[in-house]
Amino acid sequence: DTAVSQTPKYLVTQMGNDKSIKCEQNLGHDTMYWYKQDSKKFLKIMFSYNNKELIINETVPNRFSPKSPDKAHLNLHINSLELGDSAVYFCASSQGGARVGKLFFGSGTQLSVL
Amino acid sequence: AQSVSQHNHHVILSEAASLELGCNYSYGGTVNLFWYVQYPGQHLQLLLKYFSGDPLVKGIKGFEAEFIKSKFSFNLRKPSVQWSDTAEYFCAVNTGNQFYFGTGTSLTVIP
């Protein structure tokens, strides 16, 4: 079974649309994250949730809104998509709360905004 | 299914020892290869990457990795480790639009 799974793998959409990416982990971890991979392949943290509570919210546009219905799920909703949002988004989880534990990654969602 | 294997789960070295962390992948097509590092309590940082060209890639902090296509390997090396290299090291493979991370190797460097 996949430990951290995110869907969809590919997402192609028009500018201005609203879309969501879902993430689920079956590792029993307390903390989940969303990362954005830039064009140079650096991974930048966007959000972190611990037990359904937001603990990290880096400087991202407020068009991005994470939602954690329970500690095994962290979904990313994006409003009014822009060309610059095109990237690969990774979900991850770890045990450890505010201190980042060893990360386990999903396989990524390739978002293309046309 | 594609996979990335890091066979060394936990490595313990003394300072100044040489390091080699293994990474193997299972994909027959064109790949881009990466090593990321996660220092204790921090998020990932990119150490180095290989897209094409010279199979010996040099990264930050004295790390290098060699892509051996025939062995489907991309091992990470450093001639002389320091205590500050204590971290988790993740190998990752990009095939087309998919990214696959290894499960990581925990490196502990003893002063």
GROMACS .gro file of C-alpha atoms in nm, chain B:
model
  111
  115ALA     CA    1   0.604   0.006  -1.102
  116GLN     CA    2   0.896   0.242  -1.083
  117SER     CA    3   1.086   0.246  -0.757
  118VAL     CA    4   1.384   0.403  -0.591
  119SER     CA    5   1.590   0.197  -0.349
  120GLN     CA    6   1.823   0.326  -0.087
  121HIS     CA    7   1.973   0.016   0.064
  122ASN     CA    8   2.153   0.185   0.351
  123HIS     CA    9   1.886   0.279   0.600
  124HIS     CA   10   2.118   0.400   0.872
  125VAL     CA   11   2.486   0.488   0.840
  126ILE     CA   12   2.713   0.589   1.125
  127LEU     CA   13   3.054   0.738   1.050
  128SER     CA   14   3.329   0.917   1.234
  129GLU     CA   15   3.429   1.264   1.122
  130ALA     CA   16   3.671   1.266   0.827
  131ALA     CA   17   3.551   0.924   0.708
  132SER     CA   18   3.446   0.888   0.347
  133LEU     CA   19   3.080   0.851   0.260
  134GLU     CA   20   2.898   0.664  -0.010
  135LEU     CA   21   2.521   0.627  -0.006
  136GLY     CA   22   2.361   0.395  -0.256
  137CYS     CA   23   2.064   0.477  -0.477
  138ASN     CA   24   1.918   0.247  -0.739
  139TYR     CA   25   1.611   0.298  -0.948
  140SER     CA   26   1.400   0.080  -1.170
  141TYR     CA   27   1.314   0.261  -1.490
  142GLY     CA   28   1.451   0.195  -1.833
  143GLY     CA   29   1.386   0.531  -1.991
  144THR     CA   30   1.533   0.876  -1.956
  145VAL     CA   31   1.561   0.992  -1.598
  146ASN     CA   32   1.654   1.299  -1.404
  147LEU     CA   33   1.817   1.224  -1.070
  148PHE     CA   34   1.841   1.415  -0.745
  149TRP     CA   35   1.974   1.400  -0.395
  150TYR     CA   36   1.799   1.597  -0.124
  151VAL     CA   37   1.909   1.643   0.236
  152GLN     CA   38   1.695   1.695   0.542
  153TYR     CA   39   1.888   1.832   0.841
  154PRO     CA   40   1.740   1.759   1.184
  155GLY     CA   41   1.421   1.953   1.232
  156GLN     CA   42   1.442   2.119   0.892
  157HIS     CA   43   1.283   2.075   0.553
  158LEU     CA   44   1.443   1.936   0.243
  159GLN     CA   45   1.726   2.103   0.058
  160LEU     CA   46   1.853   2.013  -0.286
  161LEU     CA   47   2.208   1.875  -0.273
  162LEU     CA   48   2.263   1.807  -0.641
  163LYS     CA   49   2.089   1.699  -0.957
  164TYR     CA   50   2.165   1.523  -1.282
  165PHE     CA   51   1.980   1.590  -1.605
  166SER     CA   52   2.233   1.509  -1.875
  167GLY     CA   53   2.601   1.546  -1.966
  168ASP     CA   54   2.886   1.459  -1.733
  169PRO     CA   55   2.765   1.169  -1.518
  170LEU     CA   56   2.974   1.293  -1.226
  171VAL     CA   57   2.778   1.572  -1.066
  172LYS     CA   58   2.908   1.805  -0.800
  173GLY     CA   59   2.673   1.959  -0.548
  174ILE     CA   60   2.685   2.181  -0.245
  175LYS     CA   61   2.894   2.121   0.066
  176GLY     CA   62   3.145   1.896  -0.107
  177PHE     CA   63   2.897   1.629  -0.213
  178GLU     CA   64   2.908   1.459  -0.550
  179ALA     CA   65   2.716   1.180  -0.718
  180GLU     CA   66   2.785   0.955  -1.012
  181PHE     CA   67   2.520   0.841  -1.255
  182ILE     CA   68   2.595   0.492  -1.387
  183LYS     CA   69   2.328   0.418  -1.641
  184SER     CA   70   2.416   0.053  -1.684
  185LYS     CA   71   2.371  -0.004  -1.313
  186PHE     CA   72   2.065   0.220  -1.275
  187SER     CA   73   2.250   0.386  -0.991
  188PHE     CA   74   2.315   0.737  -0.864
  189ASN     CA   75   2.530   0.702  -0.555
  190LEU     CA   76   2.614   0.996  -0.335
  191ARG     CA   77   2.969   1.049  -0.214
  192LYS     CA   78   3.170   1.280   0.005
  193PRO     CA   79   3.543   1.228   0.069
  194SER     CA   80   3.541   1.352   0.428
  195VAL     CA   81   3.224   1.395   0.631
  196GLN     CA   82   3.169   1.645   0.908
  197TRP     CA   83   2.950   1.634   1.214
  198SER     CA   84   2.724   1.890   1.043
  199ASP     CA   85   2.647   1.635   0.769
  200THR     CA   86   2.428   1.443   1.014
  201ALA     CA   87   2.094   1.433   0.834
  202GLU     CA   88   1.849   1.227   0.630
  203TYR     CA   89   1.945   1.188   0.265
  204PHE     CA   90   1.684   1.122   0.000
  205CYS     CA   91   1.744   1.006  -0.352
  206ALA     CA   92   1.476   1.098  -0.605
  207VAL     CA   93   1.410   1.006  -0.965
  208ASN     CA   94   1.206   1.199  -1.216
  209THR     CA   95   1.068   1.005  -1.509
  210GLY     CA   96   0.855   1.212  -1.740
  211ASN     CA   97   0.616   1.390  -1.509
  212GLN     CA   98   0.647   1.151  -1.218
  213PHE     CA   99   0.871   1.191  -0.917
  214TYR     CA  100   0.976   0.904  -0.694
  215PHE     CA  101   1.155   0.943  -0.363
  216GLY     CA  102   1.360   0.678  -0.191
  217THR     CA  103   1.285   0.603   0.171
  218GLY     CA  104   1.591   0.790   0.286
  219THR     CA  105   1.922   0.710   0.454
  220SER     CA  106   1.988   0.841   0.800
  221LEU     CA  107   2.350   0.952   0.839
  222THR     CA  108   2.497   1.008   1.183
  223VAL     CA  109   2.846   1.155   1.200
  224ILE     CA  110   3.024   1.111   1.529
  225PRO     CA  111   3.265   1.390   1.626
   0.00000   0.00000   0.00000
